[in-house]
Amino acid sequence: GQTRPRRELIIESCKEVGPSLFSSLLVIAVSFLPIFALQAEEGKLFHPLAYTKTFAMIAAALVSITAVPPLIALFLKKGKIRSEAENPVNRVLQRSYRPLLVKAIRNSKTVLAALAVAVILTGYLFTRLGSEFMPSLWEGSLLYMPITNPGISVTAVTDLLNRQAATLKAIPEVEDVFGKAGKYDSPTDPAPLSMMEFTVQLKPREKWRKGITEDSLIEELDRAVDIPGLNRAWTKPVRGRIDMLTTGIRTPVGIKVLGKDLKVIENLGQQIETALKGVRGTKSVYAERIGSGYYLTFEPNRPVLARYGLTVGDAQRMVETAIGGVSISPTVEGRERYTINVRYPRELRDNVEKLERVLVSAPTGAKVPMGELGTFKTRLGPPMILDEGGSLAGYIYIDLRGRDVGGYVDEAKKVVAEQVKFPPGYFARWTGQYEYLERVRDRLKIVLPLTLVLIFFILYLSIRSTSKTLLIMVSVPLSLIGGIFLMWVLKYNTSVAVWAGAIALIGVAVETCAIMVIFLDQAWKDLAKNHPHPTEENFVQATLEGAQKSLRPVLMAVAMNIFGLIPIMVAVGIGADVMKRISSPMFGGLVSLTILTLFVVPILYKMREQRVLSKPGNGKFYA
């Protein structure tokens, strides 16, 4: 045929692929809008990823329509442009692809039926996946938090700390153990004395016994410290601190019982504790005994006090001095400052009988024992009063094993609703990681559909065809077939990390499918130009020609992403748990996306175009 100027060919080629390429890159950038909508902890974790990807795609989109065309004209001035047929790899791929595509087109109903079966099967597998806020991140250490009933003495707690620490350290995988009971000298740590914490530093994994996993190690550690009356929970140091600071709950799932009477709240908490013990996945459940703290009170005998010329304040000050002590002065030791506190020695105040023998000086000079001036009594009361939203609160801690957070809470809610009756003015609020999960779900329900609508609008402006835009958009849910299947094989739960990977797949799916549609469009334009009255065979050949021309760019786009994800899929160590959840829906989705783009899209495109072009009065051609 007639030789056309190189510059004219370059301009025509850029006009052909430029708009679609620009819109595809823009779609990838827009697809990350749901990530930008995330808040709090999940937002801080994934916003850097979204910013990096978005700015890179925006820059690539601008470069593709500004710098690339003149660079092509500059560097392709001389020399021969080799055809795809001269590439040995491409020749092998083309020879393998064409007969498979021919069979797929000839048996299009079978292919679409197989696709429908795959969609149904994937939907079933998706319902079998659990849900959680974030996957458990390996930190190299564990946080063991036992809790006992209020009223335990300092001596008993100290003995329990030493015994538990020694037991934990006897496990070969444990490097060191540090335990503490009660609160630090900080207002952000309002832990009672009955709440203990052990930071268990583990040895590197290569020094573990053969066959030991993280879950089996936790089970072994938990059995070793199993003591009646001690409720145990296991988490990670960083994860546990974040949960406690944000929700006040130290376990993955918790319940806050809110109301106006502490006794009723405690009773409801114990009912919920009993009900949840039978729910599958419950490792331990403990409702705080918010009214079971022990108090020693002194009830003054006013007539006796008056007889000795003493006041109630005189007697109470002596109780305060003897038991709690009085700060008399600070002392400075170098750069450190300490308070000097004076009180009775322990051997003179460690039981009620000895306190009754404490002497009080009367104005008359007489020394009167405290037992004569009043009565010491023990009573129960709240060791700590919690409130939230203007209501008193009681916490229930739930530790899980072998169950996802979302599925567990859904079942537990039904059990609580059936077995526990809340009086008017009292209610339960589920919290912990489940609270984060609900927050993410509610936000994605709004932002994700809006993002898909925006992507549809961008594609429509580029393609100017509703049906073709819908064809490309179909790739978004269908590309998740492989991702969901891979997650099911790896036994991953859905989480924010998984949704981040699925959202990243949206842009890649749209871009890859758009490449195929561009080449099919060009092939069918040539068909309309060269065959005014096409036959069925002409339709098939046009589809084959367009699909074969798109084979190399489609495989390059997909392979580039797959090769980039392989190091993440085989990674180990700290951080790999989260990164694998991000990459697994993309990795599996790219595999199914390749099959979808190379076989299903050409079939659907042919069916659509053949139906449109074969209508009488279409104005194009009619066979």
Coordinates of C-alpha atoms in Angstrom, one line a residue, residues 32 76 104 134 182 243 256 259 355 360 469 585:
F32 CA -8.0 5.4 45.8
L76 CA 11.4 7.3 16.2
A104 CA -13.8 -19.6 23.3
M134 CA -6.8 -5.5 60.9
G182 CA -2.0 -2.0 89.0
D243 CA -6.9 -0.7 71.8
K256 CA -19.7 -1.7 77.6
G259 CA -26.9 2.6 82.8
L355 CA -5.6 -0.8 114.1
V360 CA -5.1 8.8 119.9
T469 CA -18.2 1.7 29.6
P585 CA -6.7 -9.8 46.5

